[in-house]
Structure formats: structure tokens, C-alpha cells
Short mmCIF file of C-alpha atoms in Angstrom, two decimals:
data_model
loop_
_atom_site.label_atom_id
_atom_site.label_comp_id
_atom_site.label_asym_id
_atom_site.label_seq_id
_atom_site.Cartn_x
_atom_site.Cartn_y
_atom_site.Cartn_z
CA MET A 34 100.95 106.56 94.39
CA SER A 35 103.76 106.96 91.51
CA GLY A 36 107.13 105.36 93.15
CA ALA A 37 105.67 102.64 94.85
CA MET A 38 107.56 100.85 96.88
CA THR A 39 108.12 96.90 96.43
CA CYS A 40 109.39 94.32 98.12
CA SER A 41 109.92 90.45 96.55
CA ALA A 42 110.65 87.75 99.46
CA ALA A 43 112.96 85.94 97.10
CA ASP A 44 115.53 88.54 96.88
CA LEU A 45 115.40 88.82 100.80
CA SER A 46 115.69 85.42 101.83
CA ALA A 47 118.74 85.39 99.78
CA LEU A 48 120.53 87.58 102.39
CA LEU A 49 119.21 86.38 105.97
CA GLY A 50 120.24 83.33 106.49
CA PRO A 51 118.26 80.65 108.99
CA ASN A 52 114.35 81.21 108.44
CA ALA A 53 115.27 83.61 105.33
CA THR A 54 111.62 82.73 103.90
CA ALA A 55 109.69 83.66 106.33
CA ALA A 56 111.75 86.59 107.49
CA ALA A 57 111.59 87.55 104.43
CA ASP A 58 107.41 87.51 104.32
CA TYR A 59 107.53 89.27 107.12
CA ILE A 60 109.54 92.41 106.22
CA CYS A 61 107.70 92.59 102.73
CA GLY A 62 104.52 92.44 104.52
CA GLN A 63 105.31 94.97 106.87
CA LEU A 64 106.76 97.53 103.75
CA GLY A 65 103.84 96.35 101.73
CA SER A 66 101.37 97.84 104.82
CA VAL A 67 103.41 101.05 104.68
CA ASN A 68 103.34 101.52 101.38
CA ASN A 69 99.66 100.91 101.29
CA LYS A 70 99.34 103.88 104.08
CA PHE A 71 101.27 106.23 101.77
CA THR A 72 99.13 105.51 98.64
CA ASP A 73 96.02 106.07 100.56
CA ALA A 74 97.23 109.38 101.95
CA ALA A 75 97.76 109.88 98.70
CA TYR A 76 94.85 109.73 97.23
CA ALA A 77 93.41 111.42 100.21
CA ILE A 78 95.20 114.75 100.23
CA ASP A 79 94.82 114.96 96.53
CA ASN A 80 89.96 114.47 97.24
CA THR A 81 90.50 116.65 99.90
CA TYR A 82 92.75 119.56 98.14
CA LEU A 83 90.06 119.10 95.12
CA LEU A 84 86.96 118.76 97.08
CA PHE A 85 88.73 122.09 98.91
CA SER A 86 88.88 123.39 95.64
CA ALA A 87 84.99 123.28 94.61
CA TYR A 88 84.04 124.59 97.13
CA LEU A 89 85.39 128.11 96.31
CA VAL A 90 84.30 127.43 92.64
CA PHE A 91 80.64 126.81 94.38
CA SER A 92 81.33 129.89 96.60
CA MET A 93 81.39 131.77 92.92
CA GLN A 94 77.62 131.71 92.69
CA LEU A 95 77.67 133.87 95.45
CA GLY A 96 79.73 136.37 94.07
CA PHE A 97 77.08 136.02 90.54
CA ALA A 98 74.48 136.99 92.57
CA MET A 99 76.20 140.27 94.41
CA LEU A 100 77.98 141.26 90.88
CA CYS A 101 74.28 140.50 89.46
CA ALA A 102 71.99 142.15 91.52
CA GLY A 103 74.67 145.61 92.20
CA SER A 104 74.05 145.49 88.15
CA VAL A 105 70.68 145.58 88.00
CA ARG A 106 67.99 148.45 88.70
CA ALA A 107 66.17 148.03 92.19
CA LYS A 108 63.14 146.82 90.61
CA ASN A 109 64.53 143.55 89.02
CA THR A 110 67.47 142.65 92.50
CA MET A 111 65.13 139.69 93.28
CA ASN A 112 63.98 138.43 89.88
CA ILE A 113 68.29 138.21 89.39
CA MET A 114 69.05 136.43 92.86
CA LEU A 115 66.47 133.84 91.83
CA THR A 116 67.67 132.93 88.61
CA ASN A 117 71.16 132.41 89.94
CA VAL A 118 69.89 129.82 92.66
CA LEU A 119 68.17 127.86 89.76
CA ASP A 120 71.02 127.72 87.63
CA ALA A 121 72.83 125.53 90.33
CA ALA A 122 70.09 124.21 91.40
CA ALA A 123 68.97 123.01 87.74
CA GLY A 124 72.46 122.65 86.85
CA GLY A 125 72.97 120.47 89.37
CA LEU A 126 70.61 117.83 88.50
CA PHE A 127 71.16 118.17 84.45
CA TYR A 128 74.69 117.48 85.35
CA TYR A 129 73.80 114.42 86.96
CA LEU A 130 71.79 113.02 85.26
CA PHE A 131 73.39 113.81 81.20
CA GLY A 132 75.75 116.87 81.51
CA TYR A 133 78.73 114.54 83.57
CA ALA A 134 78.60 111.72 81.00
CA PHE A 135 78.50 114.19 78.02
CA ALA A 136 81.82 115.66 79.17
CA PHE A 137 83.59 112.78 80.62
CA GLY A 138 82.00 109.65 80.03
CA GLU A 139 84.31 107.17 77.05
CA SER A 140 83.48 107.59 73.50
CA SER A 141 84.99 106.57 70.15
CA ASP A 142 84.59 109.52 67.95
CA GLY A 143 85.86 112.11 70.95
CA PHE A 144 82.71 114.52 70.26
CA ILE A 145 80.77 113.20 73.12
CA GLY A 146 80.88 111.13 76.12
CA ARG A 147 78.17 107.64 76.47
CA HIS A 148 78.79 106.20 80.04
CA ASN A 149 78.48 106.89 83.32
CA PHE A 150 74.81 108.64 83.18
CA GLY A 151 73.20 109.93 86.72
CA LEU A 152 76.70 108.26 87.26
CA GLN A 153 76.25 104.57 86.99
CA ASN A 154 78.93 102.79 87.49
CA PHE A 155 80.62 105.35 89.76
CA PRO A 156 83.52 106.78 91.10
CA THR A 157 86.31 104.78 88.70
CA LEU A 158 89.71 104.05 88.51
CA THR A 159 90.34 107.55 87.52
CA SER A 160 87.14 110.04 88.81
CA ASP A 161 85.76 109.97 91.85
CA TYR A 162 83.10 111.97 93.36
CA SER A 163 85.20 114.73 94.38
CA PHE A 164 86.02 115.27 90.52
CA PHE A 165 82.12 114.96 90.10
CA LEU A 166 81.37 117.53 92.27
CA TYR A 167 84.80 120.15 90.99
CA GLN A 168 83.21 119.60 87.29
CA TRP A 169 79.66 120.66 88.22
CA ALA A 170 80.80 123.34 89.64
CA PHE A 171 82.84 124.43 86.89
CA ALA A 172 79.11 123.76 84.54
CA ILE A 173 76.66 126.01 86.52
CA ALA A 174 79.84 128.86 86.34
CA ALA A 175 79.24 128.46 82.49
CA ALA A 176 75.54 129.03 82.95
CA GLY A 177 75.61 131.85 85.43
CA ILE A 178 77.57 133.82 83.18
CA THR A 179 74.57 134.02 80.25
CA SER A 180 72.03 135.03 83.06
CA GLY A 181 74.17 138.10 83.25
CA SER A 182 73.57 139.28 79.66
CA ILE A 183 69.64 138.73 79.47
CA ALA A 184 68.90 140.03 82.96
CA GLU A 185 65.66 142.59 83.29
CA ARG A 186 63.56 141.51 80.19
CA THR A 187 63.37 137.43 80.29
CA LYS A 188 60.97 135.65 81.04
CA PHE A 189 61.20 133.28 84.02
CA VAL A 190 60.30 129.76 82.33
CA ALA A 191 63.33 130.83 79.49
CA TYR A 192 65.96 131.01 82.58
CA LEU A 193 64.90 127.36 83.36
CA ILE A 194 65.18 126.32 79.91
CA TYR A 195 68.15 127.30 78.64
CA SER A 196 69.95 127.13 81.71
CA SER A 197 69.02 122.96 81.82
CA PHE A 198 70.28 122.66 78.30
CA LEU A 199 73.28 124.57 78.24
CA THR A 200 74.28 122.88 81.68
CA GLY A 201 72.95 119.55 80.08
CA PHE A 202 74.37 119.35 77.01
CA VAL A 203 75.83 122.68 75.16
CA TYR A 204 78.46 122.93 77.91
CA PRO A 205 79.22 119.16 78.77
CA VAL A 206 79.73 118.46 75.10
CA VAL A 207 82.61 121.35 75.07
CA SER A 208 84.35 120.18 77.93
CA HIS A 209 84.41 116.62 76.29
CA TRP A 210 86.49 118.08 73.40
CA PHE A 211 89.00 120.07 75.76
CA TRP A 212 89.16 118.28 78.63
CA SER A 213 88.19 114.98 78.21
CA PRO A 214 91.13 112.11 77.32
CA ASP A 215 88.66 111.10 74.51
CA GLY A 216 88.22 114.50 72.63
CA TRP A 217 89.26 115.28 69.56
CA ALA A 218 90.97 118.16 70.41
CA SER A 219 92.25 117.41 73.77
CA PRO A 220 96.26 117.99 75.49
CA PHE A 221 95.32 115.08 77.38
CA ARG A 222 94.88 112.32 74.55
CA SER A 223 97.95 110.02 73.47
CA GLU A 224 97.73 109.86 70.36
CA ASP A 225 96.04 111.98 67.14
CA ARG A 226 96.12 114.79 68.71
CA LEU A 227 95.01 118.19 66.93
CA PHE A 228 98.42 120.24 65.27
CA GLY A 229 100.45 117.66 67.51
CA THR A 230 99.48 119.13 70.59
CA GLY A 231 96.09 119.86 70.82
CA ALA A 232 94.40 122.73 72.10
CA ILE A 233 95.31 124.05 75.73
CA ASP A 234 92.63 125.85 77.84
CA PHE A 235 93.95 124.57 81.60
CA ALA A 236 91.18 125.79 83.36
CA GLY A 237 88.29 127.24 80.55
CA SER A 238 88.65 130.23 78.88
CA GLY A 239 86.92 128.65 76.30
CA VAL A 240 85.21 125.64 77.93
CA VAL A 241 83.53 128.39 79.96
CA HIS A 242 83.65 131.21 80.19
CA MET A 243 83.71 131.93 75.75
CA VAL A 244 80.44 129.20 76.09
CA GLY A 245 78.71 131.43 78.90
CA GLY A 246 79.57 134.69 77.08
CA ILE A 247 78.61 133.12 73.63
CA ALA A 248 75.59 131.50 75.06
CA GLY A 249 74.65 135.16 76.44
CA LEU A 250 75.44 137.15 72.74
CA TRP A 251 72.93 135.51 71.35
CA GLY A 252 70.28 135.42 73.84
CA ALA A 253 70.65 139.59 74.58
CA LEU A 254 70.75 139.95 70.42
CA ILE A 255 67.25 138.24 70.08
CA GLU A 256 65.51 139.50 73.22
CA GLY A 257 67.04 143.19 72.23
CA PRO A 258 68.29 145.65 74.11
CA ARG A 259 66.58 147.36 77.58
CA ILE A 260 63.34 149.90 77.24
CA GLY A 261 65.32 153.14 77.61
CA ARG A 262 68.59 151.87 76.62
CA PHE A 263 68.87 153.71 73.14
CA PRO A 264 66.14 155.53 73.28
CA ASP A 265 64.79 156.21 69.06
CA GLY A 266 67.86 154.06 68.55
CA GLY A 267 69.54 157.27 69.23
CA HIS A 268 72.92 157.45 71.84
CA ALA A 269 73.30 154.92 74.90
CA ILE A 270 71.50 155.70 77.67
CA ALA A 271 73.24 154.34 80.96
CA LEU A 272 71.28 151.66 82.58
CA ARG A 273 73.34 151.56 85.90
CA GLY A 274 72.85 149.06 88.37
CA HIS A 275 71.67 150.39 91.81
CA SER A 276 74.65 149.16 94.06
CA ALA A 277 77.70 149.50 93.36
CA SER A 278 78.62 148.19 96.81
CA LEU A 279 76.93 144.30 95.70
CA VAL A 280 79.22 144.89 92.73
CA VAL A 281 82.36 144.70 94.62
CA LEU A 282 81.16 142.56 96.84
CA GLY A 283 80.59 140.17 94.07
CA THR A 284 83.63 140.89 92.36
CA PHE A 285 85.80 139.94 95.51
CA LEU A 286 84.01 136.84 96.52
CA LEU A 287 84.62 136.00 92.75
CA TRP A 288 88.47 136.79 92.64
CA PHE A 289 88.81 133.86 96.05
CA GLY A 290 86.32 131.75 94.19
CA TRP A 291 88.86 132.09 91.42
CA TYR A 292 91.90 130.04 93.79
CA GLY A 293 89.64 127.08 93.25
CA PHE A 294 88.96 127.73 89.96
CA ASN A 295 92.29 128.06 88.19
CA PRO A 296 94.92 126.49 91.02
CA GLY A 297 92.44 123.57 91.37
CA SER A 298 91.82 123.00 87.73
CA PHE A 299 95.26 120.84 88.44
CA THR A 300 93.15 118.51 90.25
CA LYS A 301 96.02 116.84 92.78
CA ILE A 302 98.43 118.16 94.56
CA LEU A 303 100.75 115.42 95.48
CA ILE A 304 102.94 114.64 92.31
CA PRO A 305 106.16 115.88 92.70
CA TYR A 306 108.35 116.33 89.37
CA ASN A 307 111.76 116.06 90.69
CA SER A 308 111.08 112.76 93.92
CA GLY A 309 112.92 113.97 96.76
CA SER A 310 113.01 117.54 96.04
CA ASN A 311 110.87 121.19 96.79
CA TYR A 312 109.56 121.46 93.36
CA GLY A 313 106.73 119.50 92.41
CA GLN A 314 102.76 120.31 91.29
CA TRP A 315 102.11 122.03 94.77
CA SER A 316 104.88 124.46 93.06
CA GLY A 317 102.66 124.63 89.86
CA ILE A 318 99.65 125.39 91.88
CA GLY A 319 101.10 128.16 93.64
CA ARG A 320 103.00 129.63 90.63
CA THR A 321 99.16 129.88 88.63
CA ALA A 322 97.45 131.26 91.79
CA VAL A 323 100.35 133.65 91.26
CA THR A 324 99.87 134.39 87.74
CA THR A 325 95.91 134.19 88.23
CA THR A 326 96.42 137.82 90.97
CA LEU A 327 99.10 139.86 88.50
CA SER A 328 96.90 139.28 85.08
CA GLY A 329 93.01 140.69 87.59
CA CYS A 330 95.30 143.07 89.35
CA THR A 331 97.10 144.66 85.65
CA ALA A 332 93.78 144.53 84.52
CA ALA A 333 92.05 146.48 86.66
CA LEU A 334 94.54 148.59 87.05
CA THR A 335 94.60 149.95 83.22
CA THR A 336 90.88 149.62 83.11
CA LEU A 337 91.02 152.25 86.00
CA PHE A 338 93.31 154.71 83.69
CA GLY A 339 91.88 153.85 80.72
CA LYS A 340 87.93 154.36 81.27
CA ARG A 341 89.41 157.39 82.99
CA LEU A 342 90.42 158.60 80.01
CA LEU A 343 88.07 158.15 78.06
CA SER A 344 84.94 159.44 80.48
CA GLY A 345 86.98 161.50 82.87
CA HIS A 346 85.69 158.92 85.63
CA TRP A 347 87.06 156.87 88.43
CA ASN A 348 84.40 154.23 87.67
CA VAL A 349 84.61 151.21 90.65
CA THR A 350 81.98 149.24 88.31
CA ASP A 351 84.29 149.95 85.44
CA VAL A 352 87.35 148.65 87.09
CA CYS A 353 85.79 145.11 88.49
CA ASN A 354 84.94 144.44 85.44
CA GLY A 355 88.52 144.58 84.02
CA LEU A 356 89.58 142.84 87.35
CA LEU A 357 87.42 139.89 86.04
CA GLY A 358 88.28 140.78 82.11
CA GLY A 359 91.88 139.92 83.65
CA PHE A 360 91.09 136.22 85.07
CA ALA A 361 88.89 135.20 82.67
CA ALA A 362 91.47 135.86 80.32
CA ILE A 363 94.01 133.85 82.10
CA THR A 364 92.42 131.45 82.87
CA ALA A 365 93.58 129.47 79.87
CA GLY A 366 97.04 129.82 80.12
CA CYS A 367 98.04 129.90 84.13
CA SER A 368 99.29 126.86 84.20
CA VAL A 369 102.08 127.13 81.41
CA VAL A 370 102.98 131.28 81.54
CA ASP A 371 105.16 132.14 83.54
CA PRO A 372 104.47 135.58 85.88
CA TRP A 373 105.82 138.49 83.69
CA ALA A 374 103.43 136.69 80.83
CA ALA A 375 100.53 137.40 83.14
CA ILE A 376 101.00 140.56 83.37
CA VAL A 377 101.03 141.36 79.72
CA CYS A 378 97.56 138.96 79.94
CA GLY A 379 95.75 141.62 81.76
CA PHE A 380 96.68 144.62 80.66
CA VAL A 381 95.73 143.19 76.58
CA ALA A 382 92.07 141.69 78.32
CA SER A 383 91.43 145.20 79.36
CA LEU A 384 92.23 146.94 76.09
CA VAL A 385 89.79 144.19 74.72
CA LEU A 386 87.00 144.30 76.79
CA ILE A 387 87.07 148.42 76.61
CA GLY A 388 87.35 147.92 72.77
CA CYS A 389 84.27 145.30 72.93
CA ASN A 390 82.48 147.53 75.44
CA LYS A 391 82.93 149.98 72.64
CA LEU A 392 81.95 147.80 69.44
CA ALA A 393 78.63 146.45 71.64
CA GLU A 394 77.75 150.46 72.38
CA LEU A 395 78.30 151.20 68.22
CA LEU A 396 76.46 148.35 67.17
CA LYS A 397 72.86 148.80 69.72
CA TYR A 398 73.78 145.59 71.70
CA ASP A 399 72.55 145.82 75.28
CA ASP A 400 74.68 143.54 78.33
CA PRO A 401 73.76 144.65 81.38
CA LEU A 402 76.54 142.75 82.80
CA GLU A 403 78.67 143.44 79.97
CA ALA A 404 78.47 139.62 80.11
CA ALA A 405 79.23 138.84 76.64
CA GLN A 406 82.34 141.09 76.06
CA LEU A 407 83.78 140.34 79.10
CA HIS A 408 83.68 136.01 79.40
CA GLY A 409 83.67 136.29 75.52
CA GLY A 410 86.33 138.60 74.42
CA CYS A 411 88.59 138.55 77.00
CA GLY A 412 88.22 134.35 76.98
CA ALA A 413 89.07 134.52 73.76
CA TRP A 414 92.20 136.59 73.99
CA GLY A 415 93.04 134.12 76.81
CA LEU A 416 93.13 131.23 74.44
CA ILE A 417 95.50 132.77 71.47
CA PHE A 418 97.49 134.47 74.53
CA VAL A 419 98.52 130.54 75.31
CA GLY A 420 99.29 130.10 71.50
CA LEU A 421 101.61 133.05 72.10
CA PHE A 422 103.33 132.61 75.66
CA ALA A 423 102.99 128.96 76.55
CA LYS A 424 106.17 127.61 78.09
CA GLU A 425 107.79 124.53 77.29
CA LYS A 426 108.90 123.32 80.63
CA TYR A 427 105.42 124.14 82.28
CA ILE A 428 103.58 122.10 79.18
CA ASN A 429 105.68 119.15 79.86
CA GLU A 430 104.91 119.45 84.01
CA VAL A 431 101.49 119.44 83.24
CA TYR A 432 100.36 117.54 80.47
CA GLY A 433 103.29 115.67 80.20
CA ALA A 434 106.47 115.42 78.41
CA SER A 435 105.67 113.68 74.50
CA PRO A 436 107.27 114.11 71.30
CA GLY A 437 106.11 116.32 69.19
CA ARG A 438 104.89 118.90 72.22
CA HIS A 439 104.32 122.33 70.59
CA TYR A 440 104.54 125.74 72.70
CA GLY A 441 104.15 129.08 72.50
CA LEU A 442 104.86 131.46 69.13
CA PHE A 443 106.90 133.97 70.59
CA MET A 444 108.58 131.43 73.39
CA GLY A 445 109.97 129.87 70.03
CA GLY A 446 107.61 126.93 70.25
CA GLY A 447 106.72 127.80 66.26
CA GLY A 448 102.64 128.27 65.42
CA LYS A 449 101.09 124.97 65.56
CA LEU A 450 100.14 125.68 69.41
CA LEU A 451 98.10 128.97 67.81
CA GLY A 452 96.76 127.37 65.54
CA ALA A 453 94.83 124.71 67.81
CA GLN A 454 94.05 127.57 69.95
CA LEU A 455 92.32 129.56 67.61
CA VAL A 456 90.42 126.33 65.64
CA GLN A 457 89.31 126.05 70.00
CA ILE A 458 87.85 129.60 69.50
CA ILE A 459 86.05 128.43 66.10
CA VAL A 460 84.61 125.49 67.12
CA ILE A 461 83.14 127.27 70.43
CA VAL A 462 81.24 130.05 68.61
CA GLY A 463 80.57 127.79 65.83
CA TRP A 464 78.35 125.05 68.37
CA VAL A 465 77.59 127.79 70.96
CA SER A 466 75.99 129.39 68.01
CA ALA A 467 74.28 126.76 66.16
CA THR A 468 72.84 125.39 70.02
CA MET A 469 72.12 128.24 72.08
CA GLY A 470 70.95 130.38 69.26
CA THR A 471 69.15 128.42 68.16
CA LEU A 472 66.93 127.90 70.99
CA PHE A 473 66.96 131.35 72.10
CA PHE A 474 65.09 131.51 68.67
CA ILE A 475 62.47 129.22 69.39
CA LEU A 476 62.07 130.52 72.41
CA GLU A 477 61.38 133.82 70.81
CA LYS A 478 59.34 132.68 68.61
CA LEU A 479 57.03 130.67 70.78
CA ASN A 480 56.68 133.65 72.79
CA LEU A 481 58.51 132.42 75.82
CA LEU A 482 61.81 135.00 76.32
CA ARG A 483 61.11 138.37 76.88
CA ILE A 484 58.69 139.65 78.88
CA SER A 485 55.36 142.35 77.72
CA GLU A 486 56.55 146.04 77.96
CA GLN A 487 54.13 146.83 80.54
CA HIS A 488 56.16 144.16 83.24
CA GLU A 489 59.27 145.40 82.29
CA MET A 490 58.45 149.23 82.95
CA ARG A 491 57.58 148.02 86.37
CA GLY A 492 59.73 145.61 86.77
CA MET A 493 60.26 142.24 87.19
CA ASP A 494 60.17 142.01 90.86
CA LEU A 495 56.55 143.38 91.26
CA ALA A 496 55.57 141.64 87.72
CA GLY A 497 56.47 138.42 88.60
CA HIS A 498 58.11 137.59 92.40
CA GLY A 499 55.56 139.39 94.39
CA GLY A 500 57.12 142.10 95.52
CA PHE A 501 60.42 144.29 96.01
CA ALA A 502 63.42 142.97 97.39
CA TYR A 503 63.53 145.79 99.61
CA ILE A 504 61.40 147.29 102.07
CA TYR A 505 59.51 150.10 100.89
CA HIS A 506 57.34 152.87 102.97
CA ASP A 507 54.25 154.28 102.50
CA ASN A 508 55.64 157.70 101.32
CA ASP A 509 57.61 155.94 98.83
CA ASP A 510 54.10 154.46 97.28
CA ASP A 511 55.10 157.26 94.67
CA SER A 512 57.72 156.19 93.25
CA ILE A 513 57.05 152.25 92.79
CA GLY A 514 56.94 151.03 89.31
CA VAL A 515 58.91 154.07 88.06
CA PRO A 516 61.50 152.57 85.26
CA GLY A 517 65.09 153.65 87.06
CA SER A 518 63.60 154.79 90.27
CA PRO A 519 66.38 154.45 92.97
CA VAL A 520 65.79 152.87 96.33
CA PRO A 521 63.63 154.53 98.19
CA ARG A 522 65.11 154.92 102.38
CA ALA A 523 63.60 155.51 105.20
CA PRO A 524 62.76 158.64 106.47
CA ASN A 525 65.44 160.78 108.36
CA PRO A 526 64.79 160.09 112.20
CA PRO A 527 64.07 163.43 114.09
CA ALA A 528 67.38 165.59 115.50
CA VAL A 529 68.35 165.10 118.70
#
């Protein structure tokens, strides 16, 4: 705990007269005991805050599951929900065995960690179990993003392989680069920071969202579009998800969880910026929650009216994706920008998402959840946004004041931070493409990636999971297995 009290018996004994030494020892002992209690309380408060944040981030898995389920056709619901469960389960084991060590173990080269495999010699002076749990929740979020891009046509074994590889190796290496104090591009380095500042990605627009989005991009590109999405190479046919209700439910769950994702990334709450005042890290956490909210809200409204102008409809699914795009973008700079700047971030994020979706359609790219466009495109914009709008005061509070620390170009801080942000975008695209692109290519060559045409037409639930996610009735049998068929309904009750 910073600012710990100190007591010297030698200093006190000169002031206390007879029996001074005994009295001084007693007083110092009591003060030391009180000081230890304050230190214990500070650790307990910070760890409780981080654990609660980890629970919030983990709840986003339920949001991902509902969003994915609502965005696919009814015949593939059970499959996509099972993959979300396995992202968390497989990710838990592989992040424990390898991922955490690669991400936050000490390194000499700044590329990959080499200690704490299987949480050996843990906890450390700087990390406790709450920190591991929090980082695991982030790792499985990246894997969940990828599953949306390759939904409705991917073999089950491919999900297991890519999820384990992503959470156990690909994602941890990136998080080491930008979040570990040893990472070569980390702003937490004490010296030799990239361009004198390091790349600022506070909660993971690049580390989480771009990694998951670029991985999904390669998976979807190598698999190709779903049957019927671009018939005969012509215009795109919308293969709409079967439940807007689940999409909205998933979006609100993700929104709720994002308050652990972004504000929780401070990892500690009981740190005063000015001792004895009402301004401290708790203020930064509150500001981060506000910037997160404003960016998402602005992106949602911009998407609402933008899509209305383009399509003539008020589409709830598009609005939900726009909202999430705003969140993905602000995640990098949520702690180092003013609330007004977050509105700019959300507005541009919506335009980026709409533009990426148009480009995907022109290139015949099929992503059922727009995951690559949303998380990859908006995540990249979020990193650029930091290089433009990061505020010097907030950077010094969050990352520590030090000579040569640069801030946003539009805030008068020069272009070095923007340069570091662009380097982050380039290396993430390159690393994920080299690793996940290669993995998906190998799976395709081994015939382990895409399901057969017959199974895709029947639906993955019936072909691979023993039945449907919904109850069917005898008089609905003729609709089972028809591509894109609506969810059968029970007969209407007789009129009373």
C-alpha cells in the first residue's frame, strides 16, 4: 500500500521521558499493527474488485452464446451454443497450462513469457489468482469472437483445435507484447518503450478484438461462404438469424459485461491520485465506464439512421451490431480520453462497420455475425483513435508519469503515439494471419474444417448433435431439414 506509515522507537524515545524505550516500542508496535490492517484491507478491496470484474467479463460468454444463437438459423442453434461452452472449457485448461505463462511470465526478449506454466510458483508479488481468472475471461472472449465468423459450416473438431490453439498460444503472445511489463511494445516498460511511449491498448481493441476478428476472417475466407449466401456468384442473399429476441438479449448481456471488461482493466481501485482528496483511480474507473457507454450509444444511433438511409428499414440486429462496434472501438482508449471524444469514437466506429460490411458483400465474404468486420475493423479504428485523442493527464495517471511519454496527435502530443498504434495494428494482423491462417489452411487440407454439403443443408444440429434445439411436432416433419426453414410452431389452441 502506497504511503505506508513508519514509526521509529529511537525517534519517539527522546520525547517520552522515563521508560521512553518501552513506551516507544509499544506505540510503534500498535501503529505497525494498524498499518498492516490498512495494507491488508487495500489488498482485499483490490482483489475483490478484480474478481467481481472477472465475473462480469465471464458473463459475456452468455451474451456471446445468445447473440450467436439468435444470429444463425434455427437448424444450427445447438451447434453454435455448444461451441461457446467449449470455448470457455477448452480455453480454461489451455490458458492454465500454457497461455498465462506465455502472456505474463517473465521474458528476456519481450516476445513471449517463460514462467508460471500451470501456475507454478504462483501467486507472485505482482499477480494473484484473481488476476489469472480475469485474464482467462479475456482469452476465451477472443475465441468466442472467432466462432461467430465460421458459424453454420464448420466441423466440430475444428472448433476444438482452433480454440485451444488461440487461447493457449496465439492470443497470449499478443497480450505479452502489449500488456506485460516485459513486452517489447508495452507502455508499462520502464525503459526502451516503442517510440518512447509504447502502444496503448488499455482493455484490448487490438489484443482481444482484432485477434479474434482477424482469426475469424481467415477461417471464413478459407472455408468460403455458406451455401445459398451468394448463389451462382451473384448478389448476396441474406441468411438471417432465426431470433432477433436472442440477439437483443445477448447484446444487453455483453453491454453489462463490458463494465467489467473496460473499467475492470484497471485491476486495482484503491489508488489515490492526490492523497487525501476525492480524486483517485476510482474516478478513472467511473470515467472509463462513461466513455464506454457513450461510444456504444453513439454507434448504435448512428447505425440506426445510417442503415435506415441505406436499406429503408429500422433494423434491430444492425443496431445491436453497431452498439457492439462502438464498444469494441472504445476499448483501447476508454481510460485515456474525455467523454466527448468517446462520442467521436462511436460515430466513426459505426461508419467503419457499415463500410466493412459493404466491402465484405462486394468481395463475397460471408461472416454470419459480422465478427471480423465488427471486432477486426472497429478494433483497428479504436487503436488509431487512441493515437489521435489520448489525453496527457489521463495517460500519466493510468500508465505513470515519465519523461518522453507521448499522447494524442489532436491533443497536441505529436505523432509518435499514433505511430506506435499503427505498428500494433500491423503486427497483430501479421501474427494472427501467420498462425491462425496457417492453422485453418492445414485443417482445410486435412478435410477437418468444413462440413459436407449434405450436412450443411440438413443443419448441423440434426447432422452432428442428435436433434434440434427446439421442439418439433409431428405435423411439422415436412419442414425439418429444409434450409432456412422457420422454427415450427405448435398448433394454435382451439378458440374458447
